[in-house]
mmCIF file of C-alpha atoms in Angstrom:
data_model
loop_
_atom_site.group_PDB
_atom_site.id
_atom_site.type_symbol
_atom_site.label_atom_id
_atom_site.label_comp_id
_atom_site.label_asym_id
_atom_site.label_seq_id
_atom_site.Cartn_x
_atom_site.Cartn_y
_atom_site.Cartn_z
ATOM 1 C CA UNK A 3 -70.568 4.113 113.411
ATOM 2 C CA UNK A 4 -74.678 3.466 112.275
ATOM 3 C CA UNK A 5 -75.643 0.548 113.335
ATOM 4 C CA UNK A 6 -78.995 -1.315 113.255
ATOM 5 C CA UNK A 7 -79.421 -4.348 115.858
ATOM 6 C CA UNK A 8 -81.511 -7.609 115.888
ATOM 7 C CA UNK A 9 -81.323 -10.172 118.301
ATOM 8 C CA UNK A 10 -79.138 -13.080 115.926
ATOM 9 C CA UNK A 11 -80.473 -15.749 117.916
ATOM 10 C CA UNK A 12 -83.455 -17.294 116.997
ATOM 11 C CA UNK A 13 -86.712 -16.878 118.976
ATOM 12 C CA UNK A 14 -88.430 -19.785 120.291
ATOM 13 C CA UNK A 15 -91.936 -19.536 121.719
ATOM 14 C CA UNK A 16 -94.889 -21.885 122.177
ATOM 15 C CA UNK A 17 -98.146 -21.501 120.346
ATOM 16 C CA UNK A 18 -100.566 -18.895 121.669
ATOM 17 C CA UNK A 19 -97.913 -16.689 123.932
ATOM 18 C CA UNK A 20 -96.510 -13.213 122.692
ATOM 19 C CA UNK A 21 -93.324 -12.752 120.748
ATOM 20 C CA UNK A 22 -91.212 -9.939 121.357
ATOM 21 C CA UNK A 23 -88.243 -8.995 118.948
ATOM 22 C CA UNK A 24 -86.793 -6.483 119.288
ATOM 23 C CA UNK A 25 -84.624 -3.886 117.318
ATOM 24 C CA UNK A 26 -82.076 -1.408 118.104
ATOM 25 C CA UNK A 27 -80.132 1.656 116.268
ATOM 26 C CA UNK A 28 -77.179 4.125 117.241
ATOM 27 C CA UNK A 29 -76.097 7.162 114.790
ATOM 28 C CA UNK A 30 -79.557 7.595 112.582
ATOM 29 C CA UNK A 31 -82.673 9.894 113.506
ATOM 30 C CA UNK A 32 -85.200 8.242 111.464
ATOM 31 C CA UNK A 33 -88.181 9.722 111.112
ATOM 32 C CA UNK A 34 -89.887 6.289 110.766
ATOM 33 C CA UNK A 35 -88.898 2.650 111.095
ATOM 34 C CA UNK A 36 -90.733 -0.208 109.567
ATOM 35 C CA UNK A 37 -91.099 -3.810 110.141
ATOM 36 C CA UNK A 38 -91.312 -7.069 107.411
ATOM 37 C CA UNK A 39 -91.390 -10.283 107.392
ATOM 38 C CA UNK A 40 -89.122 -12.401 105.280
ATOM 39 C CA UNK A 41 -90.086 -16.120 104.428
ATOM 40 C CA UNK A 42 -87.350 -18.611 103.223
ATOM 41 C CA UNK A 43 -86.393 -17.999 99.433
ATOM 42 C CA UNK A 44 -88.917 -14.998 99.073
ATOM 43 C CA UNK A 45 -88.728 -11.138 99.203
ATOM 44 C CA UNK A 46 -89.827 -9.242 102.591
ATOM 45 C CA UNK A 47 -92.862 -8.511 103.070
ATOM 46 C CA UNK A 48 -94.014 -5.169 104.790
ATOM 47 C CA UNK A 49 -96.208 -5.786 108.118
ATOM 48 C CA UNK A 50 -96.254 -2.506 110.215
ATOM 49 C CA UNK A 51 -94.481 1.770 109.859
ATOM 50 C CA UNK A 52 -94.057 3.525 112.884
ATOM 51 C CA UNK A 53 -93.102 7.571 112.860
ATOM 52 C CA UNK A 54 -90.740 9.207 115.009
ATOM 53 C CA UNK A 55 -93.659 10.768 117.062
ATOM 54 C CA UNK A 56 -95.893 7.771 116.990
ATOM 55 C CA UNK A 57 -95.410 5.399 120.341
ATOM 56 C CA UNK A 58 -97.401 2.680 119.518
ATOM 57 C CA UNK A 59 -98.807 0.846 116.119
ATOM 58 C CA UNK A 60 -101.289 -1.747 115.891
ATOM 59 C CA UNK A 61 -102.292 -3.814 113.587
ATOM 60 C CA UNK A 62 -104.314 -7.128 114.225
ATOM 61 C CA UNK A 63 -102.055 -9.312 116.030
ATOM 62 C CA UNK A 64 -99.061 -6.782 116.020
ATOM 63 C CA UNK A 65 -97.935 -4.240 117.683
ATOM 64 C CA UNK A 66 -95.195 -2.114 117.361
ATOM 65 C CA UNK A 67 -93.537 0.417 119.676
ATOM 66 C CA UNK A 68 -91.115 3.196 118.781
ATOM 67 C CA UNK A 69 -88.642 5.135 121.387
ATOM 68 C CA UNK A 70 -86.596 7.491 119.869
ATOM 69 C CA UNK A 71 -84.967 8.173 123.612
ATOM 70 C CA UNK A 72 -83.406 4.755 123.462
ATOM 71 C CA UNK A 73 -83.129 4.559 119.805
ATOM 72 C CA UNK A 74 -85.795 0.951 119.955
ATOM 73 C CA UNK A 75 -88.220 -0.481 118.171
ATOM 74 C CA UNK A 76 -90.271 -3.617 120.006
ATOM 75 C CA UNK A 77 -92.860 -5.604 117.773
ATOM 76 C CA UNK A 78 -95.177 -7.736 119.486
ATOM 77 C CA UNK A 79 -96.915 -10.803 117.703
ATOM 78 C CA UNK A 80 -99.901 -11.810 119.997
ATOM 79 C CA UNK A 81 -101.747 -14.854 120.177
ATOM 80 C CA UNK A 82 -98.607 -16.340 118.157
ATOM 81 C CA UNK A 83 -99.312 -19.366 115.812
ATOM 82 C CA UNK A 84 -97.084 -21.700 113.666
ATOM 83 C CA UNK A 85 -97.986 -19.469 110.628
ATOM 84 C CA UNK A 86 -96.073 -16.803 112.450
ATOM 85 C CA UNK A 87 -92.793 -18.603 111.771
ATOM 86 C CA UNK A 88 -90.245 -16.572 109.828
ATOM 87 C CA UNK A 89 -87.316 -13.979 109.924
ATOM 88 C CA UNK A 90 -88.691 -10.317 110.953
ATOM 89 C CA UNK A 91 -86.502 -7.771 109.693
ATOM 90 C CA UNK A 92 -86.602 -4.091 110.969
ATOM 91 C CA UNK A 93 -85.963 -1.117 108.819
ATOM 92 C CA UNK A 94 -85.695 2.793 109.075
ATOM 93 C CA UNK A 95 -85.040 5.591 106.292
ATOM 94 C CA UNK A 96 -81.401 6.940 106.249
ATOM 95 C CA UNK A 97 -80.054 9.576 104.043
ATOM 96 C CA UNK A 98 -83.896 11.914 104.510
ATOM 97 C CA UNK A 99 -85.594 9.258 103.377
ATOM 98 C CA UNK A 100 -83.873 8.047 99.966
ATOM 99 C CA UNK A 101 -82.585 5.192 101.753
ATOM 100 C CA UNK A 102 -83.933 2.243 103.803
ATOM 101 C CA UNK A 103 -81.352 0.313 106.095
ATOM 102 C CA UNK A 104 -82.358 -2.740 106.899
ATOM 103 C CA UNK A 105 -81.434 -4.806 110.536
ATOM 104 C CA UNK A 106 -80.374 -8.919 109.926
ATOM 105 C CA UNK A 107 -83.359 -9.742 110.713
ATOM 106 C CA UNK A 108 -84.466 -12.001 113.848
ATOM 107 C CA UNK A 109 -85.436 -15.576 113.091
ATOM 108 C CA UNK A 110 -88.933 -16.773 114.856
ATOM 109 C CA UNK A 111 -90.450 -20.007 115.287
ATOM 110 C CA UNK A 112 -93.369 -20.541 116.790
ATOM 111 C CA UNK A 113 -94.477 -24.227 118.218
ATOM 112 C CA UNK A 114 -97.820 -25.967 118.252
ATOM 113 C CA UNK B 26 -102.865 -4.300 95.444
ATOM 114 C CA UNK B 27 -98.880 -2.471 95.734
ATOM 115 C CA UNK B 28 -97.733 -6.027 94.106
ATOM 116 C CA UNK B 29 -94.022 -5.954 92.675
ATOM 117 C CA UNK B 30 -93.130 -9.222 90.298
ATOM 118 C CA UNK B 31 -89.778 -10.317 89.411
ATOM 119 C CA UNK B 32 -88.566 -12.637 86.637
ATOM 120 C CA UNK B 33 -87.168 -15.030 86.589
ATOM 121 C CA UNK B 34 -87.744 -16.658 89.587
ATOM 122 C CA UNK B 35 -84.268 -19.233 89.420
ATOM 123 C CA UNK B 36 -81.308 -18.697 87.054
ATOM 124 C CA UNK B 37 -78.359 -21.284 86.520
ATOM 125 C CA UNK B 38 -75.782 -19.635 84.193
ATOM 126 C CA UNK B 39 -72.408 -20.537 83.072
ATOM 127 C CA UNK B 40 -69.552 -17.916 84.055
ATOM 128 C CA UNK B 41 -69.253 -15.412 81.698
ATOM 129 C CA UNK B 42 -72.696 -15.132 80.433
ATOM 130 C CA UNK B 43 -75.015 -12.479 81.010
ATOM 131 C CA UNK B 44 -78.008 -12.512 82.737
ATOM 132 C CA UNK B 45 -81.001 -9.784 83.071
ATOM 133 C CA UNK B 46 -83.146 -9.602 85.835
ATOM 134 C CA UNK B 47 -86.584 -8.053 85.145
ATOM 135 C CA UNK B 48 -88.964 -5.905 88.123
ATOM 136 C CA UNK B 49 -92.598 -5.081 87.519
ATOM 137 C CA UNK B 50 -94.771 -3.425 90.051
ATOM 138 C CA UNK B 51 -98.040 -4.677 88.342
ATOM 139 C CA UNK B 52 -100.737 -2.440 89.823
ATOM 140 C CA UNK B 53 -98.317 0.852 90.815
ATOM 141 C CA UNK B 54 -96.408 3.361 89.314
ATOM 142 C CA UNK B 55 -93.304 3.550 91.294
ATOM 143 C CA UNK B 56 -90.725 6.571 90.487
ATOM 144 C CA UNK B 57 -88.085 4.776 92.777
ATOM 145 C CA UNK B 58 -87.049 1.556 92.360
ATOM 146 C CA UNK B 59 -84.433 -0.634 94.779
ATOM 147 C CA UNK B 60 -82.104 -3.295 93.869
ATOM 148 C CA UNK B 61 -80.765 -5.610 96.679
ATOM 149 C CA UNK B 62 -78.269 -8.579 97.176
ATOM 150 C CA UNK B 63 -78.898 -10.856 100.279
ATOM 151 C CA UNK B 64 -76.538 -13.956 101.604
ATOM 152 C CA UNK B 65 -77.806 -16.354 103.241
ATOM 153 C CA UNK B 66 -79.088 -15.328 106.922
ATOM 154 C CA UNK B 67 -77.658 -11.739 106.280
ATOM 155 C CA UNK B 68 -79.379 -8.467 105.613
ATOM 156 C CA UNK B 69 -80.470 -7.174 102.148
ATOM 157 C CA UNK B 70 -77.663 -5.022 101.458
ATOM 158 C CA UNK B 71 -78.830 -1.982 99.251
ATOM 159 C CA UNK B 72 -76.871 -2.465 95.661
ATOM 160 C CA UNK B 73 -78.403 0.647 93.827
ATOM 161 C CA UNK B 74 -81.099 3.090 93.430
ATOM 162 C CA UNK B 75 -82.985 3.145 90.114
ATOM 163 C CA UNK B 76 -85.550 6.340 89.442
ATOM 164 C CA UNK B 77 -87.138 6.254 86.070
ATOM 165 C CA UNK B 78 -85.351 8.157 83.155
ATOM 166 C CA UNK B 79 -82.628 9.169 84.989
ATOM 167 C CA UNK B 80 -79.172 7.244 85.662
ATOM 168 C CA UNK B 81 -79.115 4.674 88.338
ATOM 169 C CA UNK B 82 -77.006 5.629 91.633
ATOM 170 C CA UNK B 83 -75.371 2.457 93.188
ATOM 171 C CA UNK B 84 -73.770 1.891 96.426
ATOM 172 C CA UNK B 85 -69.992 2.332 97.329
ATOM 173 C CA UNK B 86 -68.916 -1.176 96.238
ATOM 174 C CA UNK B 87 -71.147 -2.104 93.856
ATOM 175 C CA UNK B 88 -69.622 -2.190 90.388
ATOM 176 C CA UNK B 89 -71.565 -0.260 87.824
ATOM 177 C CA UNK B 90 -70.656 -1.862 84.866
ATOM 178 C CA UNK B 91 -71.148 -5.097 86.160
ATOM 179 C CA UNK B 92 -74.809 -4.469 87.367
ATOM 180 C CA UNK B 93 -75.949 -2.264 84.662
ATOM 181 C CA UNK B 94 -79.396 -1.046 85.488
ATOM 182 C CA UNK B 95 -82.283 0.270 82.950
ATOM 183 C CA UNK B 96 -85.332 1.543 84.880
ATOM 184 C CA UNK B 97 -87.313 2.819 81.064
ATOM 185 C CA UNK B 98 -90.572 3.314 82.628
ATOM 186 C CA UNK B 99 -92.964 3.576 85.785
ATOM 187 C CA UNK B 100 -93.621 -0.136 86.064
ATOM 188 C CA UNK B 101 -89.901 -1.765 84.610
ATOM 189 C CA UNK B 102 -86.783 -2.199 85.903
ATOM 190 C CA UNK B 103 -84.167 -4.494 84.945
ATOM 191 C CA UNK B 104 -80.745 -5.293 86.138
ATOM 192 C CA UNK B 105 -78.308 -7.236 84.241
ATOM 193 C CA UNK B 106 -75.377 -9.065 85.816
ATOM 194 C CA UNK B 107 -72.719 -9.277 82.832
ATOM 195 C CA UNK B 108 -70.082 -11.599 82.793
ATOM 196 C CA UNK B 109 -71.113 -13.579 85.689
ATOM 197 C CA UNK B 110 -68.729 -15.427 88.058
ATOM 198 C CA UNK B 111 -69.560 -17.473 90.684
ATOM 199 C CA UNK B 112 -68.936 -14.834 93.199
ATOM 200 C CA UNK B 113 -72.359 -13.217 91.570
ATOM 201 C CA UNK B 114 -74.171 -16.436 92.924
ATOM 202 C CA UNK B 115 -77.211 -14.663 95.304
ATOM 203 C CA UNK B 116 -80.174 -13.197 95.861
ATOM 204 C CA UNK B 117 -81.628 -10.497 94.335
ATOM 205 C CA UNK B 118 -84.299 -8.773 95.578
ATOM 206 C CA UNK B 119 -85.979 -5.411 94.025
ATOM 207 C CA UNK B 120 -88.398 -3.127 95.573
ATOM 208 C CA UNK B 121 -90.873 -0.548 94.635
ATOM 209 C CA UNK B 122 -92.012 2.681 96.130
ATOM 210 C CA UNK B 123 -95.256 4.210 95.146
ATOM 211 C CA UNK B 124 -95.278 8.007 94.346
ATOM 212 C CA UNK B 125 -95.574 9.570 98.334
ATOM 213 C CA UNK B 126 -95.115 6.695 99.671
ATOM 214 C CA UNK B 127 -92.590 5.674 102.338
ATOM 215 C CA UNK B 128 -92.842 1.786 102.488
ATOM 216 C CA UNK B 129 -91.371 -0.380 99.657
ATOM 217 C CA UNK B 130 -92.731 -3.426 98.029
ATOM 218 C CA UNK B 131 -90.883 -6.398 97.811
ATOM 219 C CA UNK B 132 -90.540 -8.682 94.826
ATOM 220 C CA UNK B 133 -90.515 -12.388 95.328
ATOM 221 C CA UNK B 134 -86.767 -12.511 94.805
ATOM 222 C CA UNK B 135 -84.584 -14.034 92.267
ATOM 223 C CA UNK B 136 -81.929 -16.949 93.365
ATOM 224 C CA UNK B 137 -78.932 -16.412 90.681
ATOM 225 C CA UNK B 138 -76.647 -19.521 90.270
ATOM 226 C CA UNK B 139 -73.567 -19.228 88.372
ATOM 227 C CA UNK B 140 -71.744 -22.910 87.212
#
């Protein structure tokens, strides 16, 4: 069966070290994957999209990796600050792109 | 700019009632709009596709004549929940994709309440 994976545990760093989620997928060959962030009570918000031959994204503070040999997406938040806190949720296109599947979503917090 | 409003924000309603959810992407025009329901630490699960002038196409599951959804131009969608229950009680999120664009824009989200 598909299946998108995010760690369910939350993620607890300290202020100033990297954060590492990560995101996994079996039975879908998406051409891209994206990554948002989701704040309490609000819609996602869209950070970072990868393409199937892209290895590595960068934007700022984040970085995202793509490996379509494991089927796994990494996004890095450097530098991390409290701000950072929230729920990242991974995404790819299904059905040639008409559809976006979305992972649970893995719940940071970041400490000062 | 690629901002995508929703109104209302909150809704309490009494069961049976009907209530209409509007989505505006304010400085877009997006062919293909996205409705979504989300539970509480779960994942936005995809409730129907809305492109403008056509029909909507929803998701196994999803009752079409319970979420009846009018996308009448570029910029509007709406999606009306009729005859609410409390079982309706979530979020609902829309989305907007601009013309050749992959990534969709979020609304803010609107927390439905039914008494």
């Amino acid at each position: 069966s598909q299946k998108i994976e995010q760690n369910s545990e939350a993620l607890n760093i300290q202020e100033g070290k990297t954060a590492t989620l990560t995101c996994n997928y079996t039975n879908y060959s998406p051409a891209y994957l994206q990554w948002y962030r989701q704040d309490p009570g609000r819609g996602p918000v869209f950070l970072l999209l990868i393409r199937e031959n892209e290895k590595e994204k960068r934007k700022e503070r984040l970085k995202v990796t793509f490996d379509t040999t494991l089927k796994q997406s990494l996004f890095h938040i450097t530098a991390s600050q409290p701000a950072d806190s929230a729920t990242y949720l991974c995404a790819l296109d299904s059905a040639g792109g008409f559809k976006t599947i979305f992972g649970a979503g893995t719940r940071l917090f970041v400490k000062a | 700019g690629a901002v995508v409003s929703q109104h209302p924000s909150r809704v309490i309603c009494k069961s049976g009632t009907s209530v209409k959810i509007e989505c505006r992407s304010l400085d877009f025009q997006a062919t293909t709009m996205f409705w979504y329901r989300q539970f509480p630490k779960k994942s936005l699960m995809l409730m129907a596709t809305s492109n403008e002038g056509s029909k909507a196409t929803y998701e196994q599951g999803v009752e079409k004549d319970k979420f009846l959804i009018n996308h009448a131009s570029l910029t509007l969608s709406t999606l009306t929940v009729t005859s609410a229950h409390p079982e309706d009680s979530s979020f609902y999120i829309c989305s907007a994709t601009p013309r050749e664009a992959d990534t969709q824009y979020f609304g803010p989200g609107t927390r439905l309440t039914v008494l």
